[in-house]
Coordinates of N, CA and C in Angstrom, one line a residue:
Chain A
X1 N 17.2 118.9 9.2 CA 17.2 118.3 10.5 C 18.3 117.2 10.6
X2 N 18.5 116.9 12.2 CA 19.6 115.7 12.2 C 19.3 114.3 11.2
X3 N 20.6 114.1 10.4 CA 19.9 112.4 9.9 C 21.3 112.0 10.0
X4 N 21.2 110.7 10.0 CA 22.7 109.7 10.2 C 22.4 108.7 9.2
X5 N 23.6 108.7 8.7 CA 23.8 107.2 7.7 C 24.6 106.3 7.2
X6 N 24.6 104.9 8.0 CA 25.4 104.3 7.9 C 26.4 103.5 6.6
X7 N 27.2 103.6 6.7 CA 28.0 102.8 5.3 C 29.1 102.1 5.5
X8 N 29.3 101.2 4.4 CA 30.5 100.1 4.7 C 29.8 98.7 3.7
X9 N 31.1 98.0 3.8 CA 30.8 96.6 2.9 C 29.5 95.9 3.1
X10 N 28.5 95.5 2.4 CA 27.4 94.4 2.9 C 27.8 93.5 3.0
X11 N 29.2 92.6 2.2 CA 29.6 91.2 2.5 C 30.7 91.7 2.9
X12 N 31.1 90.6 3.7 CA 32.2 90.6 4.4 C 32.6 88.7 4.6
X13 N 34.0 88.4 4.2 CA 34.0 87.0 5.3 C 34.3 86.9 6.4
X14 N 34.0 85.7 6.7 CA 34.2 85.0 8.2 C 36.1 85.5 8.5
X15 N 35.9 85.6 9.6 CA 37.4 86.1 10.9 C 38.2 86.8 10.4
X16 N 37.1 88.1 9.4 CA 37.9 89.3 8.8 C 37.3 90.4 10.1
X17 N 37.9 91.5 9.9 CA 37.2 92.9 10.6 C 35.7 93.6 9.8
X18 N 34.9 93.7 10.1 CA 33.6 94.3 9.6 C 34.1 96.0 10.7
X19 N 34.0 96.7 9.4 CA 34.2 98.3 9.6 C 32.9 99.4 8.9
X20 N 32.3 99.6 9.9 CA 31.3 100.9 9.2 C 31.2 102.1 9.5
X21 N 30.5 102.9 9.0 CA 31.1 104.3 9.5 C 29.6 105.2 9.5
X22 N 29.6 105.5 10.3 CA 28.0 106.6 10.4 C 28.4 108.1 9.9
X23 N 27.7 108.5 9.0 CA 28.1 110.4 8.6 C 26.8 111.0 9.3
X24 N 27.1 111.6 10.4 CA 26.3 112.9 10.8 C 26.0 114.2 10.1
X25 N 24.3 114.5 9.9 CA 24.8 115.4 9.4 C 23.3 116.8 9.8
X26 N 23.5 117.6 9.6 CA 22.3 118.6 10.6 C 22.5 119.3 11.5
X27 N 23.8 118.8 12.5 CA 24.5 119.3 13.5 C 25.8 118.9 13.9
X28 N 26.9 119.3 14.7 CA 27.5 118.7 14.6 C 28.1 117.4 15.9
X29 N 28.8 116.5 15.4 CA 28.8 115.5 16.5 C 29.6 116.1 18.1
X30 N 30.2 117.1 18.1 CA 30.9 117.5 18.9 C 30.1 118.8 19.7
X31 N 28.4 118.5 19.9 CA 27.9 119.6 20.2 C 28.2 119.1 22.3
X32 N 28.4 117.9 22.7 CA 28.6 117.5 23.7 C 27.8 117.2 24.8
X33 N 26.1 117.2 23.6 CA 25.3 117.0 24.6 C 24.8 115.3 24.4
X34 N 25.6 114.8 23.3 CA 25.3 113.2 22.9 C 26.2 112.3 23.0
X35 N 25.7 111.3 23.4 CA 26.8 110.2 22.9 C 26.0 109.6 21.1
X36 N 26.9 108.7 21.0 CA 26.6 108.2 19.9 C 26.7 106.9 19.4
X37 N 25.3 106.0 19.4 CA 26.0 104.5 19.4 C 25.5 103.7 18.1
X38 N 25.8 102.7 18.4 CA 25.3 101.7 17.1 C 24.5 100.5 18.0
X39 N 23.6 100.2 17.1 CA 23.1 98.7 17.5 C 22.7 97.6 16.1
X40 N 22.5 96.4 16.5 CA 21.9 95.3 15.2 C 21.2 94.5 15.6
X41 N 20.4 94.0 14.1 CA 19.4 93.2 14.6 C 19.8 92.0 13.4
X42 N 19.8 91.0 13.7 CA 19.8 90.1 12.9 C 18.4 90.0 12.4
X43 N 18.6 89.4 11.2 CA 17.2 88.8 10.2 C 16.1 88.3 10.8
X44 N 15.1 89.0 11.5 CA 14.1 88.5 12.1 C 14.4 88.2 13.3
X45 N 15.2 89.2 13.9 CA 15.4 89.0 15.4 C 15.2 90.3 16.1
X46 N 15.7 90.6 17.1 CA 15.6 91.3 18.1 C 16.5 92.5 18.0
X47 N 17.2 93.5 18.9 CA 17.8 94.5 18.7 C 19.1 94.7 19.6
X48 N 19.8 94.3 19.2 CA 21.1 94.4 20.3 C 22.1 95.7 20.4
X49 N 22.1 96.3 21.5 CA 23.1 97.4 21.6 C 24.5 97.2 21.4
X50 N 25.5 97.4 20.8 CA 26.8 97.3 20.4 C 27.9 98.0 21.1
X51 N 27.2 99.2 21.3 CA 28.6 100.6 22.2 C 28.1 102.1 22.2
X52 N 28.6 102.5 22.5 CA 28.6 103.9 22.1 C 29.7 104.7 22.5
X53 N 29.4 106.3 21.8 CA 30.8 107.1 22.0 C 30.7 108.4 22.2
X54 N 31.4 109.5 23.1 CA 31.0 110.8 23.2 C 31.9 111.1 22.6
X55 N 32.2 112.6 21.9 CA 33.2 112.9 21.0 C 34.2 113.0 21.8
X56 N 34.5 113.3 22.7 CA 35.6 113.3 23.8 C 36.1 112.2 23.8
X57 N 35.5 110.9 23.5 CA 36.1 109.8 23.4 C 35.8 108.4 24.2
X58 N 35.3 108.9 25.2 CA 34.0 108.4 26.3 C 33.6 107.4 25.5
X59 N 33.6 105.8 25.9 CA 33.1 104.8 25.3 C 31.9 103.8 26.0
X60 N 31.2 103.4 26.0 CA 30.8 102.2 26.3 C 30.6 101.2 25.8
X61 N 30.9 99.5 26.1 CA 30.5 98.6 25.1 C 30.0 97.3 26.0
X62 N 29.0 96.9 25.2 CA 28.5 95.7 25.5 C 29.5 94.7 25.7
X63 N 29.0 94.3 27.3 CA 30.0 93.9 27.6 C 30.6 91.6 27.0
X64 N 29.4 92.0 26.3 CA 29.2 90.3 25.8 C 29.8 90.4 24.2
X65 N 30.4 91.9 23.9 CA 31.1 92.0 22.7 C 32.1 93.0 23.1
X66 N 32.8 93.3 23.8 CA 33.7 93.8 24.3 C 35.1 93.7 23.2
X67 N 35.4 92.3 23.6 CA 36.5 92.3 23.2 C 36.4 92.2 22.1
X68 N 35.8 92.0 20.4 CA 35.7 92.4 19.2 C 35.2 93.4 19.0
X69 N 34.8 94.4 20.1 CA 34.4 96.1 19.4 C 35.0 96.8 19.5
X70 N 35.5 98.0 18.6 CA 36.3 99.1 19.0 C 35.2 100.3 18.0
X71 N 34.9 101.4 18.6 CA 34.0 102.4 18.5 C 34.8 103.6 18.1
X72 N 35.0 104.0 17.5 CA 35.7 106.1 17.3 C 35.7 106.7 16.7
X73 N 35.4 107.9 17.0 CA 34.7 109.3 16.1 C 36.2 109.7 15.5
X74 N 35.4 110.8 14.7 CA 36.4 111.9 14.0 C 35.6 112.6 13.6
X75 N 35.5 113.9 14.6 CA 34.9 114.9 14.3 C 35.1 116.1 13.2
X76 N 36.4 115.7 12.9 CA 36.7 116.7 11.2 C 35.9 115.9 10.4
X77 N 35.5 115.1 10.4 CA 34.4 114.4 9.2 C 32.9 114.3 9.7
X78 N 32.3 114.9 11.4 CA 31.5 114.6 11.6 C 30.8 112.9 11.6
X79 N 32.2 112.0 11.6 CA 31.6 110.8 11.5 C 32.2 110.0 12.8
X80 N 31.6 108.8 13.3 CA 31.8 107.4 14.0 C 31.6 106.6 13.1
X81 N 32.5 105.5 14.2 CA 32.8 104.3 13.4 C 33.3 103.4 14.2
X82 N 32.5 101.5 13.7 CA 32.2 100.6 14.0 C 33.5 99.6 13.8
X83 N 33.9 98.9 14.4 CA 34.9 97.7 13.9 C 34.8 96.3 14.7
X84 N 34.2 95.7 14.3 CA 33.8 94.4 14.8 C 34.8 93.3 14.4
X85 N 35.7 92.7 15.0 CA 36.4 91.7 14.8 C 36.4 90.4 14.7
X86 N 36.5 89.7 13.9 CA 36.9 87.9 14.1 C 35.4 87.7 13.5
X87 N 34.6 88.3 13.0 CA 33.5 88.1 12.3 C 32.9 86.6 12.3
X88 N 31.8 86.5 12.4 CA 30.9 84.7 12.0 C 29.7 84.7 11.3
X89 N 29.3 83.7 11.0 CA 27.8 84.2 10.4 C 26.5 84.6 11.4
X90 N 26.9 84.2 12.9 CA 26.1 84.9 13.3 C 25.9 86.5 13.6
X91 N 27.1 87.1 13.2 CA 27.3 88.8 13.4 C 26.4 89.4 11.7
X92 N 25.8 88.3 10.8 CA 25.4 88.8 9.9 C 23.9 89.7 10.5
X93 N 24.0 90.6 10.3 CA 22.3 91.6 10.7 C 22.3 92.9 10.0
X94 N 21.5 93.6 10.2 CA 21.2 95.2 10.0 C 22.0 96.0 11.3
X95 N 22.7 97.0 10.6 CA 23.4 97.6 11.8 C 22.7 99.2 11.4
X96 N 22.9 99.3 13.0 CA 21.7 101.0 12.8 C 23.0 101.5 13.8
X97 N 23.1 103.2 13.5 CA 23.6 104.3 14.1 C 22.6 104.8 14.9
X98 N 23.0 105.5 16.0 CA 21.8 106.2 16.2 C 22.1 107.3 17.5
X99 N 21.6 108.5 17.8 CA 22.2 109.5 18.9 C 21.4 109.0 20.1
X100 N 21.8 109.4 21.1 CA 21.4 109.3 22.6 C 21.8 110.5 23.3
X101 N 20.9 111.4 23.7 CA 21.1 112.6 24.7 C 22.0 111.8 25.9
X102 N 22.2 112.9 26.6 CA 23.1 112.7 27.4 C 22.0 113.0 28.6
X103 N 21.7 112.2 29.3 CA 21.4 112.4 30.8 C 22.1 112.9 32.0
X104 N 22.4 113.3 32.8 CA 23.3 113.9 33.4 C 24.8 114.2 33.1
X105 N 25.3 112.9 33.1 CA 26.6 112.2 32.3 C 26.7 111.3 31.3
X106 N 25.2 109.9 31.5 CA 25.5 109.3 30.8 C 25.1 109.1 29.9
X107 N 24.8 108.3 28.5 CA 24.0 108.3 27.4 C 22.5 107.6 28.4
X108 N 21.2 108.1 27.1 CA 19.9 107.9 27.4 C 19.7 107.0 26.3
X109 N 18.1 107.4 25.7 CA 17.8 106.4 25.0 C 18.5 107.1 23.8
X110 N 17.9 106.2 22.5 CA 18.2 106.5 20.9 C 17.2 107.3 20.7
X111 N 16.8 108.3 19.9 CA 16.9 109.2 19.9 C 16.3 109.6 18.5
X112 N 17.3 109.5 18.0 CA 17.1 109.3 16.4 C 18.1 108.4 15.9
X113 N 17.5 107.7 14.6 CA 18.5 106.5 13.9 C 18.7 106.9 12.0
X114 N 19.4 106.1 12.1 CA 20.0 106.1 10.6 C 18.9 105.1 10.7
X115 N 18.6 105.0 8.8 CA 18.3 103.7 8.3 C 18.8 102.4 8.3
X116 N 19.9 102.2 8.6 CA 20.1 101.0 8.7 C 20.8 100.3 7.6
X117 N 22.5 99.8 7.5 CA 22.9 98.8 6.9 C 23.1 97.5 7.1
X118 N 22.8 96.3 5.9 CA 22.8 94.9 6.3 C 24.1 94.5 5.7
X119 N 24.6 94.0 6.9 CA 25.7 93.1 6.6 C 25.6 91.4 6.7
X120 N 26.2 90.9 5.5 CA 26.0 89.6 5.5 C 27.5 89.2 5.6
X121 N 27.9 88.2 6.9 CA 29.5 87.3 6.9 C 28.9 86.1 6.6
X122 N 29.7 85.9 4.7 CA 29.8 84.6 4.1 C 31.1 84.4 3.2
X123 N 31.6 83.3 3.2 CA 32.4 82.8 2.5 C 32.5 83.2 0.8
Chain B
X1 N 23.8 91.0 33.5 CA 23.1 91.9 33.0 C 21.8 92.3 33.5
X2 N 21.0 92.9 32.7 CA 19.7 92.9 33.0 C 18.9 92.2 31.7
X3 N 17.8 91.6 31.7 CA 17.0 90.9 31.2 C 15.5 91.9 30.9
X4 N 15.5 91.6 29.6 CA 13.7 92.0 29.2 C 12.8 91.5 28.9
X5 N 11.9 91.1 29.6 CA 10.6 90.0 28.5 C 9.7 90.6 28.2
X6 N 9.2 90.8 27.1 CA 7.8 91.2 26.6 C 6.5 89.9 26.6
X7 N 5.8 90.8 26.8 CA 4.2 89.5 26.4 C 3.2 90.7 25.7
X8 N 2.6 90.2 24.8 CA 3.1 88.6 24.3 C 4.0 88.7 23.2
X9 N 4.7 88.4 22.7 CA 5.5 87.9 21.6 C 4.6 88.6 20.4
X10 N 3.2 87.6 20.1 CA 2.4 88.4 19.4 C 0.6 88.6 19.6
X11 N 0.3 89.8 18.9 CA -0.9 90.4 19.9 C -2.0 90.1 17.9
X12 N -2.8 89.7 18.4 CA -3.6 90.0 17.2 C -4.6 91.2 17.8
X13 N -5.3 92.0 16.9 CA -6.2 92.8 17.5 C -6.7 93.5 15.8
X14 N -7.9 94.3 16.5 CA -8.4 95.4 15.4 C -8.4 97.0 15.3
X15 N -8.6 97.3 14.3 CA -8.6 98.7 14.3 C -9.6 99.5 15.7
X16 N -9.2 100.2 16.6 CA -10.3 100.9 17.1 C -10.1 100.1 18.8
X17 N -9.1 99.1 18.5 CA -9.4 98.0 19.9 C -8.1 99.0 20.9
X18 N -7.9 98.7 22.3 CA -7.5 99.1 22.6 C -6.3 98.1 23.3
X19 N -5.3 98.2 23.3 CA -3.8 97.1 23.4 C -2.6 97.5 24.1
X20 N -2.6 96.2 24.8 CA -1.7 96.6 26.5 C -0.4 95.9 26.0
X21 N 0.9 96.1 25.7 CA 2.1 95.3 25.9 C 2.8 94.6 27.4
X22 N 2.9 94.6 27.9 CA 3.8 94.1 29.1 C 5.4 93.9 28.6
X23 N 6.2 94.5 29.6 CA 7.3 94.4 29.5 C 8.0 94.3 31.2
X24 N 8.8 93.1 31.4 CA 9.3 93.0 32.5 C 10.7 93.1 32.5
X25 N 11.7 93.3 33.8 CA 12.5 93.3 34.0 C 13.3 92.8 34.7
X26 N 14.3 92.0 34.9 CA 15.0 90.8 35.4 C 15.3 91.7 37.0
X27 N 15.7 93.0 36.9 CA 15.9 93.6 38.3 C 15.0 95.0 38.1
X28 N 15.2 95.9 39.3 CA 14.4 96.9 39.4 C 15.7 98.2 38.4
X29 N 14.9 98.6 37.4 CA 15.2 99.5 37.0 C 14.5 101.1 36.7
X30 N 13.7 101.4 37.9 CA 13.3 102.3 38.6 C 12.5 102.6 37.3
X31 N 12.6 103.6 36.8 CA 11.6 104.5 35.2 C 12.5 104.9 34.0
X32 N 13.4 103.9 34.1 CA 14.9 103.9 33.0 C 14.2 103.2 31.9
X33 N 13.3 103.2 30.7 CA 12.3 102.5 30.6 C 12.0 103.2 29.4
X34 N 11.8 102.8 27.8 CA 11.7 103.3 26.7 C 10.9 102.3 25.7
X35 N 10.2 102.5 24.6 CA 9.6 101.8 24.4 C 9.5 102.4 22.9
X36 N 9.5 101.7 21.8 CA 10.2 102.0 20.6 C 9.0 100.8 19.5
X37 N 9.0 101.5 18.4 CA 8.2 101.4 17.6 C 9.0 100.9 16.0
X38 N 8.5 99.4 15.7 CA 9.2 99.2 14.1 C 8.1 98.4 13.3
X39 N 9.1 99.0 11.7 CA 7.7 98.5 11.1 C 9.0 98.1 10.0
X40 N 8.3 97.3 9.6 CA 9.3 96.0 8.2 C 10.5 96.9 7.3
X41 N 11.7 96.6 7.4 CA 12.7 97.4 6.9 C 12.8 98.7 7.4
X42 N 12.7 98.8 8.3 CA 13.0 100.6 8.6 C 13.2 100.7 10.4
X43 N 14.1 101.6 10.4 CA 14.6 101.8 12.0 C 13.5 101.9 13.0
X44 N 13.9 101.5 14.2 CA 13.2 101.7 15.4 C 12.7 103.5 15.2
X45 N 11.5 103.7 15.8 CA 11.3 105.3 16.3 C 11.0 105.1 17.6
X46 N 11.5 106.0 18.7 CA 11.5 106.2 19.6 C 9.9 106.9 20.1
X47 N 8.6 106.1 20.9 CA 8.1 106.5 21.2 C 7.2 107.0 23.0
X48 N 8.2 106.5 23.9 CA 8.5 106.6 25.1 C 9.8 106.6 25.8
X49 N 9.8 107.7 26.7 CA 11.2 107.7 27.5 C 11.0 107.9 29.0
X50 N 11.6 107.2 29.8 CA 11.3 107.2 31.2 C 9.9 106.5 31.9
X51 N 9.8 105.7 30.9 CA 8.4 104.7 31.5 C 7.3 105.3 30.5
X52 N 6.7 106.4 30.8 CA 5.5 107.2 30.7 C 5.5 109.1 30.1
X53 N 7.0 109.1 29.3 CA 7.0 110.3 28.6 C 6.9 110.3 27.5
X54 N 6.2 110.9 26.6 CA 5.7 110.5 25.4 C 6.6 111.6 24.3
X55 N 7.7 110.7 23.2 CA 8.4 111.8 22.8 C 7.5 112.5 21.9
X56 N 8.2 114.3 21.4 CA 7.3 114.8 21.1 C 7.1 114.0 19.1
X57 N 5.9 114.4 19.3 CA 5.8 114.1 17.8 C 4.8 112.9 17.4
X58 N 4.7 112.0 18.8 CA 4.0 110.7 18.8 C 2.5 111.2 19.6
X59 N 1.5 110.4 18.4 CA 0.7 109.9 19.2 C -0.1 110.5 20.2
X60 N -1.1 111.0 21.0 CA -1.3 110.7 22.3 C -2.4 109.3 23.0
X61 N -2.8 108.9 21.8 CA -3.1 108.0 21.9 C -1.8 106.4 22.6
X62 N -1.4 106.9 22.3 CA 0.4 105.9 23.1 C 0.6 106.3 24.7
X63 N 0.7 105.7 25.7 CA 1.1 105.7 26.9 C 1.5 104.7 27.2
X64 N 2.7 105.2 28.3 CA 3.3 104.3 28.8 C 3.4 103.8 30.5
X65 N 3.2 103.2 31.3 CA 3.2 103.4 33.0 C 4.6 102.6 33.2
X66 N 4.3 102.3 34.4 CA 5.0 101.2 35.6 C 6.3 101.6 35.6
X67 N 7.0 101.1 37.0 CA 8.5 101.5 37.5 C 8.4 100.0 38.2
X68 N 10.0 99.9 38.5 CA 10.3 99.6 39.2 C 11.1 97.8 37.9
X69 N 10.3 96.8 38.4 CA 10.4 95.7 37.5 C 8.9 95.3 35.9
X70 N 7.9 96.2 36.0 CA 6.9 96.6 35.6 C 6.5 96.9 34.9
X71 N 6.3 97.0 33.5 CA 5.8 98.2 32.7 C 5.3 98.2 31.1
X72 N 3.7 98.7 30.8 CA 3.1 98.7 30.2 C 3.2 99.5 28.9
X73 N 2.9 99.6 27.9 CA 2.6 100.1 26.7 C 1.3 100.3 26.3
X74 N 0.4 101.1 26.2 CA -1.1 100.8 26.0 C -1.5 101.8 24.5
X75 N -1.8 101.5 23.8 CA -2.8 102.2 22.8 C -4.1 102.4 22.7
X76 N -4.5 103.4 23.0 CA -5.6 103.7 23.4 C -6.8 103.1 21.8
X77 N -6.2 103.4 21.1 CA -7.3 102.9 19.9 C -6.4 102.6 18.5
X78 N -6.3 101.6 18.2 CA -5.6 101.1 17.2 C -5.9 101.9 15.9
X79 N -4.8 102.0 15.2 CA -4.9 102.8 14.0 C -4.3 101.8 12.9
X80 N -4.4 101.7 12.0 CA -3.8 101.1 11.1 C -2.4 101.2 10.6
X81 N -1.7 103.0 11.2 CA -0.5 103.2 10.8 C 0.7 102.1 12.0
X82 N -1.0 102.0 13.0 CA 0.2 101.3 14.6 C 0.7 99.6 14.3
X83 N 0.3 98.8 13.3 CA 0.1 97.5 13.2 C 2.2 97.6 13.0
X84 N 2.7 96.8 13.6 CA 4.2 97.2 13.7 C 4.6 96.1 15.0
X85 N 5.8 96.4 15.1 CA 6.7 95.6 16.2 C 6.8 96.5 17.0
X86 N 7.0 96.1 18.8 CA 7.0 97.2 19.4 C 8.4 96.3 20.2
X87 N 9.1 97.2 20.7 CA 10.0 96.8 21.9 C 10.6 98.3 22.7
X88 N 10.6 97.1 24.0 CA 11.1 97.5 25.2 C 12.1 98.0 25.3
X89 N 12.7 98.6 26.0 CA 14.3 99.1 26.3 C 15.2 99.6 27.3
X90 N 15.4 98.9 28.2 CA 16.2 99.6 29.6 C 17.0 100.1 29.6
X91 N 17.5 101.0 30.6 CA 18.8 102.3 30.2 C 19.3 102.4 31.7
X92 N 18.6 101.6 32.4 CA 19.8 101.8 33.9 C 20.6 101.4 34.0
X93 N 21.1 100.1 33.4 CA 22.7 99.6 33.9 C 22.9 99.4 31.8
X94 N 23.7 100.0 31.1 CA 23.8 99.8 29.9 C 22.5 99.7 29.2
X95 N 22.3 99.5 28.2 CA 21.0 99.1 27.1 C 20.6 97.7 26.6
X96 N 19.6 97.3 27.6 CA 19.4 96.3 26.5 C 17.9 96.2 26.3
X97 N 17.6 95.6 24.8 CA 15.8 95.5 24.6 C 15.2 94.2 24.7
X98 N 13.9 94.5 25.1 CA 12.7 92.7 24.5 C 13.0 92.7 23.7
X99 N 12.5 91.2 23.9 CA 12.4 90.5 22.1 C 11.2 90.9 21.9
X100 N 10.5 92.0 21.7 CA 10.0 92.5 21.0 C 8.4 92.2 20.8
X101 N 7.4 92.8 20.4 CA 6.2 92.9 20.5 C 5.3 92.6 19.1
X102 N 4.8 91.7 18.5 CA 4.5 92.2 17.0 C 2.7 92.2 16.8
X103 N 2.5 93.4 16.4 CA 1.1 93.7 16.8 C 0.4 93.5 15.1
X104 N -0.4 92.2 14.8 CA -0.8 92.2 13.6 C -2.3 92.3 13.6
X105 N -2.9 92.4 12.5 CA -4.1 92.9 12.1 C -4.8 91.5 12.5
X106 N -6.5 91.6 13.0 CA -6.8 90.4 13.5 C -7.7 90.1 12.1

């Protein structure tokens, strides 16, 4: 069956780039009926959406992290991937992958998720 | 954006009881409306889409109602696997969730 799972540094410092990468695997990312996004939750918080991406290249992003996200697949590896900029300690959280059907055009809910990597930005 | 509040924050209850979430919405986002299930270390599972569709695999004891700015979560009879965080989730203008629901043992 579909599973996704995310990877990349757990530490990272402050006003570096934080880069992770989701491996799809069960089907492939380019079937064009999903988008594909990421979200996080900080330590005992809530769940924030990040972006998402259709293999075509189709993006969306939260618009209150805009300008530090850049989202992009590469479907010869079956994988996306995350790049968060200028990093702080408040970007420290659990970051999840996860698919979203496509509703007419646009992405729906999540769907299914990866387990989940925690990134900690400390000195 | 759009805005989500859940009530309450947290719910005590018992096995067998039966347990309503509320979830509001800052504007009217028609039945764009998802409601998602977590338990300590491990990813959200998706267990409602569109207000009141129950994905396959969950539950029927889980239902979900309301449109518009409105909208419920109910468990018909608590089970011990349900004791967990529950949140909300809108999908009409971008995604965003409540802060979330935490349903503990009374």
């Amino acid at each position: 069956q579909l599973q996704l799972l995310e990877s990349g540094p757990g530490l990272v410092k402050p006003s570096v780039t934080l880069s992770l990468t989701c491996t799809v695997s069960g089907d492939s990312i380019s079937t064009g009926n999903y988008f594909w996004g990421w979200i996080r939750q900080p330590p005992g918080k809530g769940l924030e959406w990040i972006g998402s991406i259709h293999y075509s290249g189709t993006t969306y992003y939260n618009p209150s992290l805009k300008s530090r996200v850049t989202i992009s697949v590469d479907t010869s590896k079956n994988q996306f991937s995350l790049k968060l900029s200028s990093v702080t300690a408040a970007d420290t959280s659990v970051f999840y992958c996860a698919r979203q059907p496509v509703e007419v055009v646009t992405p729906d809910v999540f769907d299914i998720w990866g387990q989940g990597t925690m990134v900690t930005v400390s000195s | 954006d759009i805005q989500m509040t859940q009530s309450p924050s947290t719910l005590s209850a018992s096995v067998g009881d039966r347990v309503t979430i509320t979830c509001r919405a800052s504007q009217s986002i028609s039945t764009w409306l998802a409601w998602y299930q977590q338990k300590p270390g491990k990813a959200p599972k998706l267990l409602i889409y569109k207000a009141s569709s129950l994905e396959s695999g969950v539950p029927s004891r889980f239902s979900g109602s309301g449109s518009g700015t409105e909208f419920t979560l109910t468990i018909r009879s608590l089970q011990p696997d349900d004791f967990a965080t529950y949140y909300c989730q809108q999908y009409d203008n971008y995604w965003t969730f409540g802060q979330g629901t935490k349903v503990e043992i009374k």
